[in-house]
mmCIF file of C-alpha atoms in Angstrom:
data_model
loop_
_atom_site.group_PDB
_atom_site.id
_atom_site.type_symbol
_atom_site.label_atom_id
_atom_site.label_comp_id
_atom_site.label_asym_id
_atom_site.label_seq_id
_atom_site.Cartn_x
_atom_site.Cartn_y
_atom_site.Cartn_z
ATOM 1 C CA UNK V 1 -33.077 -204.441 47.953
ATOM 2 C CA UNK V 2 -32.092 -205.059 43.638
ATOM 3 C CA UNK V 3 -33.739 -201.504 43.221
ATOM 4 C CA UNK V 4 -31.162 -199.814 45.698
ATOM 5 C CA UNK V 5 -28.657 -200.033 42.306
ATOM 6 C CA UNK V 6 -24.845 -200.269 42.310
ATOM 7 C CA UNK V 7 -22.914 -203.704 42.543
ATOM 8 C CA UNK V 8 -23.913 -204.284 46.261
ATOM 9 C CA UNK V 9 -27.269 -205.838 45.354
ATOM 10 C CA UNK V 10 -26.924 -207.982 42.275
ATOM 11 C CA UNK V 11 -29.006 -210.332 42.073
ATOM 12 C CA UNK V 12 -28.424 -214.557 42.423
ATOM 13 C CA UNK V 13 -25.053 -213.779 43.289
ATOM 14 C CA UNK V 14 -22.683 -215.970 46.468
ATOM 15 C CA UNK V 15 -22.669 -212.429 47.993
ATOM 16 C CA UNK V 16 -26.599 -212.129 48.464
ATOM 17 C CA UNK V 17 -26.681 -213.996 51.832
ATOM 18 C CA UNK V 18 -23.955 -211.970 53.539
ATOM 19 C CA UNK V 19 -24.984 -208.533 52.105
ATOM 20 C CA UNK V 20 -28.727 -209.378 53.315
ATOM 21 C CA UNK V 21 -27.209 -210.057 56.245
ATOM 22 C CA UNK V 22 -25.363 -206.560 56.730
ATOM 23 C CA UNK V 23 -28.664 -204.677 55.477
ATOM 24 C CA UNK V 24 -30.324 -206.337 58.354
ATOM 25 C CA UNK V 25 -27.615 -205.771 61.142
ATOM 26 C CA UNK V 26 -27.248 -202.177 60.266
ATOM 27 C CA UNK V 27 -30.951 -201.759 60.320
ATOM 28 C CA UNK V 28 -31.229 -203.326 63.625
ATOM 29 C CA UNK V 29 -28.589 -201.376 64.893
ATOM 30 C CA UNK V 30 -29.503 -197.815 63.960
ATOM 31 C CA UNK V 31 -33.155 -198.628 64.440
ATOM 32 C CA UNK V 32 -31.876 -199.353 68.066
ATOM 33 C CA UNK V 33 -29.763 -196.676 68.759
ATOM 34 C CA UNK V 34 -32.256 -193.674 67.512
ATOM 35 C CA UNK V 35 -34.455 -195.001 69.978
ATOM 36 C CA UNK V 36 -31.668 -194.633 72.337
ATOM 37 C CA UNK V 37 -31.051 -191.497 71.482
ATOM 38 C CA UNK V 38 -34.681 -190.413 72.563
ATOM 39 C CA UNK V 39 -35.142 -191.718 75.412
ATOM 40 C CA UNK V 40 -31.672 -190.046 76.365
ATOM 41 C CA UNK V 41 -32.363 -186.963 75.111
ATOM 42 C CA UNK V 42 -36.000 -186.656 77.719
ATOM 43 C CA UNK V 43 -33.561 -188.253 80.965
ATOM 44 C CA UNK V 44 -30.629 -185.876 82.216
ATOM 45 C CA UNK V 45 -30.097 -188.580 84.246
ATOM 46 C CA UNK V 46 -29.318 -191.296 81.259
ATOM 47 C CA UNK V 47 -25.896 -191.827 80.161
ATOM 48 C CA UNK V 48 -24.600 -190.336 77.476
ATOM 49 C CA UNK V 49 -25.198 -191.755 73.508
ATOM 50 C CA UNK V 50 -22.538 -193.661 72.094
ATOM 51 C CA UNK V 51 -20.945 -191.265 69.289
ATOM 52 C CA UNK V 52 -18.831 -194.387 67.630
ATOM 53 C CA UNK V 53 -20.351 -196.099 64.811
ATOM 54 C CA UNK V 54 -21.425 -199.002 62.980
ATOM 55 C CA UNK V 55 -18.045 -200.703 63.840
ATOM 56 C CA UNK V 56 -17.116 -199.676 67.589
ATOM 57 C CA UNK V 57 -19.334 -202.353 70.015
ATOM 58 C CA UNK V 58 -21.752 -200.456 71.910
ATOM 59 C CA UNK V 59 -23.800 -202.387 74.722
ATOM 60 C CA UNK V 60 -26.556 -200.257 74.853
ATOM 61 C CA UNK V 61 -26.966 -201.619 71.243
ATOM 62 C CA UNK V 62 -29.471 -204.882 70.528
ATOM 63 C CA UNK V 63 -27.366 -205.678 67.229
ATOM 64 C CA UNK V 64 -24.512 -205.631 69.237
ATOM 65 C CA UNK V 65 -25.461 -207.669 72.278
ATOM 66 C CA UNK V 66 -27.371 -210.284 70.832
ATOM 67 C CA UNK V 67 -25.448 -210.566 67.342
ATOM 68 C CA UNK V 68 -21.659 -209.063 67.658
ATOM 69 C CA UNK V 69 -18.511 -210.136 69.586
ATOM 70 C CA UNK V 70 -16.574 -207.314 71.346
ATOM 71 C CA UNK V 71 -13.063 -207.700 70.177
ATOM 72 C CA UNK V 72 -9.995 -206.053 70.910
ATOM 73 C CA UNK V 73 -7.101 -206.621 68.274
ATOM 74 C CA UNK V 74 -3.570 -205.854 70.836
ATOM 75 C CA UNK V 75 0.354 -206.696 71.018
ATOM 76 C CA UNK V 76 1.974 -208.112 73.976
ATOM 77 C CA UNK V 77 5.543 -207.636 73.209
ATOM 78 C CA UNK V 78 8.295 -210.777 73.672
ATOM 79 C CA UNK V 79 10.587 -208.525 74.000
ATOM 80 C CA UNK V 80 10.093 -205.896 77.115
ATOM 81 C CA UNK V 81 6.409 -207.058 77.865
ATOM 82 C CA UNK V 82 4.409 -204.308 76.882
ATOM 83 C CA UNK V 83 0.642 -204.514 76.179
ATOM 84 C CA UNK V 84 -1.149 -202.283 73.604
ATOM 85 C CA UNK V 85 -4.649 -201.719 72.479
ATOM 86 C CA UNK V 86 -4.584 -201.175 68.630
ATOM 87 C CA UNK V 87 -8.491 -201.241 67.810
ATOM 88 C CA UNK V 88 -11.410 -202.104 69.873
ATOM 89 C CA UNK V 89 -14.710 -203.106 67.530
ATOM 90 C CA UNK V 90 -17.957 -205.046 66.879
ATOM 91 C CA UNK V 91 -17.736 -208.364 64.662
ATOM 92 C CA UNK V 92 -21.047 -209.474 63.878
ATOM 93 C CA UNK V 93 -19.653 -211.841 61.277
ATOM 94 C CA UNK V 94 -16.977 -213.927 61.706
ATOM 95 C CA UNK V 95 -15.282 -214.229 58.590
ATOM 96 C CA UNK V 96 -13.742 -217.908 57.570
ATOM 97 C CA UNK V 97 -11.874 -218.982 54.358
ATOM 98 C CA UNK V 98 -12.817 -221.990 52.729
ATOM 99 C CA UNK V 99 -9.103 -222.671 51.529
ATOM 100 C CA UNK V 100 -7.670 -222.461 55.180
ATOM 101 C CA UNK V 101 -10.516 -224.439 56.615
ATOM 102 C CA UNK V 102 -9.623 -226.871 54.011
ATOM 103 C CA UNK V 103 -5.744 -226.541 54.739
ATOM 104 C CA UNK V 104 -6.449 -227.411 58.928
ATOM 105 C CA UNK V 105 -8.713 -230.255 58.122
ATOM 106 C CA UNK V 106 -6.091 -231.983 55.538
ATOM 107 C CA UNK V 107 -3.627 -231.441 58.552
ATOM 108 C CA UNK V 108 -5.513 -233.220 61.448
ATOM 109 C CA UNK V 109 -7.129 -235.707 58.979
ATOM 110 C CA UNK V 110 -5.763 -238.344 61.284
ATOM 111 C CA UNK V 111 -6.580 -236.492 64.479
ATOM 112 C CA UNK V 112 -10.287 -236.525 65.889
ATOM 113 C CA UNK V 113 -10.135 -232.424 65.979
ATOM 114 C CA UNK V 114 -13.117 -230.209 66.929
ATOM 115 C CA UNK V 115 -14.748 -227.480 64.707
ATOM 116 C CA UNK V 116 -13.635 -225.165 67.103
ATOM 117 C CA UNK V 117 -9.942 -226.562 67.009
ATOM 118 C CA UNK V 118 -10.043 -226.045 63.390
ATOM 119 C CA UNK V 119 -11.364 -222.468 62.810
ATOM 120 C CA UNK V 120 -9.044 -222.078 66.001
ATOM 121 C CA UNK V 121 -6.238 -223.696 63.003
ATOM 122 C CA UNK V 122 -7.381 -221.096 60.596
ATOM 123 C CA UNK V 123 -6.906 -218.205 62.984
ATOM 124 C CA UNK V 124 -3.794 -218.262 63.169
ATOM 125 C CA UNK V 125 -3.479 -218.917 59.605
ATOM 126 C CA UNK V 126 -5.182 -215.347 59.091
ATOM 127 C CA UNK V 127 -3.412 -213.201 61.141
ATOM 128 C CA UNK V 128 0.099 -214.371 59.455
ATOM 129 C CA UNK V 129 1.717 -211.258 58.060
ATOM 130 C CA UNK V 130 -0.021 -209.190 60.428
ATOM 131 C CA UNK V 131 2.806 -208.146 62.990
ATOM 132 C CA UNK V 132 3.054 -204.684 64.776
ATOM 133 C CA UNK V 133 6.036 -202.984 65.667
ATOM 134 C CA UNK V 134 6.431 -202.249 69.730
ATOM 135 C CA UNK V 135 5.836 -198.279 70.181
ATOM 136 C CA UNK V 136 8.361 -198.863 73.504
ATOM 137 C CA UNK V 137 11.410 -201.197 72.153
ATOM 138 C CA UNK V 138 10.968 -201.707 68.167
ATOM 139 C CA UNK V 139 10.429 -204.990 68.225
ATOM 140 C CA UNK V 140 7.918 -207.053 65.935
ATOM 141 C CA UNK V 141 5.157 -208.638 67.386
ATOM 142 C CA UNK V 142 1.972 -210.926 66.309
ATOM 143 C CA UNK V 143 -1.390 -209.448 66.983
ATOM 144 C CA UNK V 144 -3.780 -211.291 69.203
ATOM 145 C CA UNK V 145 -7.648 -210.914 69.638
ATOM 146 C CA UNK V 146 -9.462 -211.584 73.038
ATOM 147 C CA UNK V 147 -13.205 -211.483 73.279
ATOM 148 C CA UNK V 148 -14.702 -209.303 75.496
ATOM 149 C CA UNK V 149 -18.326 -210.555 74.979
ATOM 150 C CA UNK V 150 -19.892 -213.652 73.385
ATOM 151 C CA UNK V 151 -23.686 -213.104 71.942
ATOM 152 C CA UNK V 152 -26.695 -215.128 71.940
ATOM 153 C CA UNK V 153 -26.137 -216.061 68.311
ATOM 154 C CA UNK V 154 -22.696 -215.813 66.557
ATOM 155 C CA UNK V 155 -22.568 -215.736 62.522
ATOM 156 C CA UNK V 156 -20.001 -217.518 60.323
ATOM 157 C CA UNK V 157 -19.187 -216.439 57.164
ATOM 158 C CA UNK V 158 -17.452 -218.866 54.637
ATOM 159 C CA UNK V 159 -15.812 -217.129 51.840
ATOM 160 C CA UNK V 160 -15.241 -218.917 48.804
ATOM 161 C CA UNK V 161 -12.284 -218.308 46.317
ATOM 162 C CA UNK V 162 -14.788 -219.644 43.155
ATOM 163 C CA UNK V 163 -19.174 -219.577 42.873
ATOM 164 C CA UNK V 164 -18.505 -223.163 41.368
ATOM 165 C CA UNK V 165 -15.954 -224.876 43.948
ATOM 166 C CA UNK V 166 -14.834 -228.469 42.667
ATOM 167 C CA UNK V 167 -16.921 -231.335 44.410
ATOM 168 C CA UNK V 168 -13.592 -232.689 46.560
ATOM 169 C CA UNK V 169 -13.472 -229.141 48.451
ATOM 170 C CA UNK V 170 -16.816 -228.437 49.024
ATOM 171 C CA UNK V 171 -17.014 -232.212 50.538
ATOM 172 C CA UNK V 172 -13.907 -231.279 52.884
ATOM 173 C CA UNK V 173 -15.414 -227.934 54.074
ATOM 174 C CA UNK V 174 -18.793 -229.581 54.450
ATOM 175 C CA UNK V 175 -17.286 -232.969 56.392
ATOM 176 C CA UNK V 176 -15.464 -229.787 58.305
ATOM 177 C CA UNK V 177 -18.475 -228.159 59.830
ATOM 178 C CA UNK V 178 -19.391 -229.146 63.709
ATOM 179 C CA UNK V 179 -22.589 -229.114 65.127
ATOM 180 C CA UNK V 180 -21.220 -227.752 68.435
ATOM 181 C CA UNK V 181 -18.505 -224.907 68.753
ATOM 182 C CA UNK V 182 -16.554 -224.132 71.516
ATOM 183 C CA UNK V 183 -15.946 -220.327 71.575
ATOM 184 C CA UNK V 184 -12.492 -220.740 73.631
ATOM 185 C CA UNK V 185 -11.303 -222.615 71.196
ATOM 186 C CA UNK V 186 -10.949 -219.683 68.951
ATOM 187 C CA UNK V 187 -10.579 -216.993 70.648
ATOM 188 C CA UNK V 188 -9.382 -215.469 73.813
ATOM 189 C CA UNK V 189 -11.921 -214.862 76.005
ATOM 190 C CA UNK V 190 -11.809 -212.147 78.273
ATOM 191 C CA UNK V 191 -13.405 -212.402 81.808
ATOM 192 C CA UNK V 192 -17.179 -212.326 81.812
ATOM 193 C CA UNK V 193 -16.906 -212.503 78.092
ATOM 194 C CA UNK V 194 -19.549 -215.530 78.444
ATOM 195 C CA UNK V 195 -22.171 -213.676 80.995
ATOM 196 C CA UNK V 196 -22.555 -215.241 84.562
ATOM 197 C CA UNK V 197 -22.343 -218.674 83.687
ATOM 198 C CA UNK V 198 -19.523 -218.153 81.730
ATOM 199 C CA UNK V 199 -20.630 -220.763 79.028
ATOM 200 C CA UNK V 200 -18.710 -220.393 75.357
ATOM 201 C CA UNK V 201 -20.706 -223.639 73.688
ATOM 202 C CA UNK V 202 -22.492 -222.993 70.847
ATOM 203 C CA UNK V 203 -25.207 -225.156 68.901
ATOM 204 C CA UNK V 204 -25.364 -224.920 64.953
ATOM 205 C CA UNK V 205 -29.305 -223.983 64.234
ATOM 206 C CA UNK V 206 -29.330 -222.853 60.314
ATOM 207 C CA UNK V 207 -27.091 -223.197 57.429
ATOM 208 C CA UNK V 208 -27.397 -221.231 53.881
ATOM 209 C CA UNK V 209 -25.815 -222.877 51.147
ATOM 210 C CA UNK V 210 -25.263 -222.114 47.405
ATOM 211 C CA UNK V 211 -25.117 -223.798 44.269
ATOM 212 C CA UNK V 212 -25.488 -222.372 40.560
ATOM 213 C CA UNK V 213 -26.818 -219.303 41.035
ATOM 214 C CA UNK V 214 -29.874 -220.764 43.680
ATOM 215 C CA UNK V 215 -29.761 -220.914 47.370
ATOM 216 C CA UNK V 216 -30.801 -224.032 49.972
ATOM 217 C CA UNK V 217 -31.057 -223.347 53.589
ATOM 218 C CA UNK V 218 -30.726 -225.770 56.442
ATOM 219 C CA UNK V 219 -32.617 -225.538 59.178
ATOM 220 C CA UNK V 220 -32.443 -226.954 62.605
ATOM 221 C CA UNK V 221 -36.029 -227.462 64.401
ATOM 222 C CA UNK V 222 -37.880 -228.585 67.082
ATOM 223 C CA UNK V 223 -40.084 -231.572 65.915
ATOM 224 C CA UNK V 224 -43.755 -233.144 67.675
ATOM 225 C CA UNK V 225 -42.854 -234.066 71.125
ATOM 226 C CA UNK V 226 -43.206 -237.532 71.393
ATOM 227 C CA UNK V 227 -44.940 -237.881 74.398
ATOM 228 C CA UNK V 228 -47.972 -235.981 73.253
ATOM 229 C CA UNK V 229 -50.974 -238.179 73.117
ATOM 230 C CA UNK V 230 -52.722 -238.333 69.576
ATOM 231 C CA UNK V 231 -56.202 -238.378 70.322
ATOM 232 C CA UNK V 232 -58.176 -237.095 73.525
ATOM 233 C CA UNK V 233 -61.601 -237.513 75.093
ATOM 234 C CA UNK V 234 -63.969 -234.285 74.734
ATOM 235 C CA UNK V 235 -66.649 -233.997 77.543
ATOM 236 C CA UNK V 236 -68.665 -236.360 75.976
ATOM 237 C CA UNK V 237 -66.146 -239.094 76.558
ATOM 238 C CA UNK V 238 -65.834 -239.339 71.741
ATOM 239 C CA UNK V 239 -62.528 -239.216 71.569
ATOM 240 C CA UNK V 240 -61.301 -236.221 69.321
ATOM 241 C CA UNK V 241 -58.317 -235.758 67.313
ATOM 242 C CA UNK V 242 -55.603 -233.440 69.400
ATOM 243 C CA UNK V 243 -53.493 -231.434 67.247
ATOM 244 C CA UNK V 244 -50.071 -232.147 68.156
ATOM 245 C CA UNK V 245 -48.161 -229.809 70.844
ATOM 246 C CA UNK V 246 -44.763 -228.628 68.674
ATOM 247 C CA UNK V 247 -41.493 -227.560 70.996
ATOM 248 C CA UNK V 248 -41.178 -223.984 70.855
ATOM 249 C CA UNK V 249 -37.499 -222.948 70.149
ATOM 250 C CA UNK V 250 -36.487 -221.401 73.149
ATOM 251 C CA UNK V 251 -33.165 -222.774 74.358
ATOM 252 C CA UNK V 252 -34.498 -224.021 78.341
ATOM 253 C CA UNK V 253 -36.900 -226.894 75.622
ATOM 254 C CA UNK V 254 -34.569 -227.367 72.679
ATOM 255 C CA UNK V 255 -31.054 -228.082 74.571
ATOM 256 C CA UNK V 256 -30.535 -231.403 73.075
ATOM 257 C CA UNK V 257 -30.164 -232.030 69.406
ATOM 258 C CA UNK V 258 -32.597 -234.884 69.823
ATOM 259 C CA UNK V 259 -35.402 -232.960 70.391
ATOM 260 C CA UNK V 260 -35.255 -231.582 66.353
ATOM 261 C CA UNK V 261 -34.722 -232.902 63.138
ATOM 262 C CA UNK V 262 -32.909 -230.210 60.051
ATOM 263 C CA UNK V 263 -35.290 -229.329 57.597
ATOM 264 C CA UNK V 264 -33.988 -228.429 54.003
ATOM 265 C CA UNK V 265 -35.923 -224.814 52.765
ATOM 266 C CA UNK V 266 -35.727 -225.179 49.023
ATOM 267 C CA UNK V 267 -37.343 -221.711 47.530
ATOM 268 C CA UNK V 268 -41.206 -222.539 48.884
ATOM 269 C CA UNK V 269 -40.193 -226.012 49.072
ATOM 270 C CA UNK V 270 -39.751 -227.715 52.946
ATOM 271 C CA UNK V 271 -38.307 -231.471 53.052
ATOM 272 C CA UNK V 272 -37.790 -232.778 56.626
ATOM 273 C CA UNK V 273 -34.117 -234.082 56.038
ATOM 274 C CA UNK V 274 -33.195 -235.549 59.754
ATOM 275 C CA UNK V 275 -29.947 -236.119 61.309
ATOM 276 C CA UNK V 276 -26.798 -233.462 60.383
ATOM 277 C CA UNK V 277 -24.942 -236.052 58.599
ATOM 278 C CA UNK V 278 -27.899 -236.597 56.440
ATOM 279 C CA UNK V 279 -27.502 -232.764 55.602
ATOM 280 C CA UNK V 280 -23.695 -233.148 54.863
ATOM 281 C CA UNK V 281 -24.451 -236.043 52.148
ATOM 282 C CA UNK V 282 -26.743 -233.627 50.240
ATOM 283 C CA UNK V 283 -24.037 -230.618 50.437
ATOM 284 C CA UNK V 284 -21.354 -233.409 48.599
ATOM 285 C CA UNK V 285 -23.836 -234.949 46.941
ATOM 286 C CA UNK V 286 -25.510 -231.449 45.450
ATOM 287 C CA UNK V 287 -21.798 -229.549 45.822
ATOM 288 C CA UNK V 288 -24.155 -227.158 47.690
ATOM 289 C CA UNK V 289 -21.396 -224.259 48.967
ATOM 290 C CA UNK V 290 -22.310 -223.685 53.052
ATOM 291 C CA UNK V 291 -22.040 -219.485 52.990
ATOM 292 C CA UNK V 292 -23.819 -218.779 56.374
ATOM 293 C CA UNK V 293 -23.742 -220.375 58.900
ATOM 294 C CA UNK V 294 -25.767 -219.542 62.840
ATOM 295 C CA UNK V 295 -25.059 -220.575 66.400
ATOM 296 C CA UNK V 296 -27.120 -220.249 69.018
ATOM 297 C CA UNK V 297 -25.215 -220.263 72.397
ATOM 298 C CA UNK V 298 -25.968 -223.145 74.731
#
């Protein structure tokens, strides 16, 4: 990536993680689209290929279906009631401004507020000043967003004001992060947005952090199954060591947080941290600024 030239891929910068994600997402989308175009051309009965770009939601795109929100920006006039759609697009990464998140956390300090509620409050703040004029009666109305498709993996990008945030700011943001995220607390969900089961709950699986031109990642990993015996008997009756059975990372086997532990990846060194509270404590202790959060739909 650094060999690509330009300002996009300068190494050891805070934007590295989001830049890599954009490249991977775009490559996945375009690769799949090319394969679909070939398939469409070879089949007379196949639907025509989407002519939209990366920003236009395409339900046939693997990248969009698994990684992107299908978002509609609209206004409903408070005077005449007219509803107007202004934009419909694929949103692979949801941006969260660190300062607004801190403001929401500080405002809710005396209340037990979920992470989804904090993000909902941030959304309201981010939309301030985006009002649009109704084309029918010229009344000014706030812009709303409605999600028509919730992906399997939801990515949040935290936007910081500085690459070296004060320890107190990092602590506030780290404390506000939640293991669970209810999407309906953040967005207005259209009917069927979450599929047949209708579930809009997500669980945190990984966090990429930045501190002083260096990255660390924390990932939730399934651990050795407790019920698996340590030894077994072979055909001769002698006891032999049995390899521990590792739980797979499939949703149905790792639906509960008790099935795994958090692990820190620091370059080529991995260390089992344990519970999420210990991860938060390390973020505060080392001033690790959380940048990218990956949530998996339960």
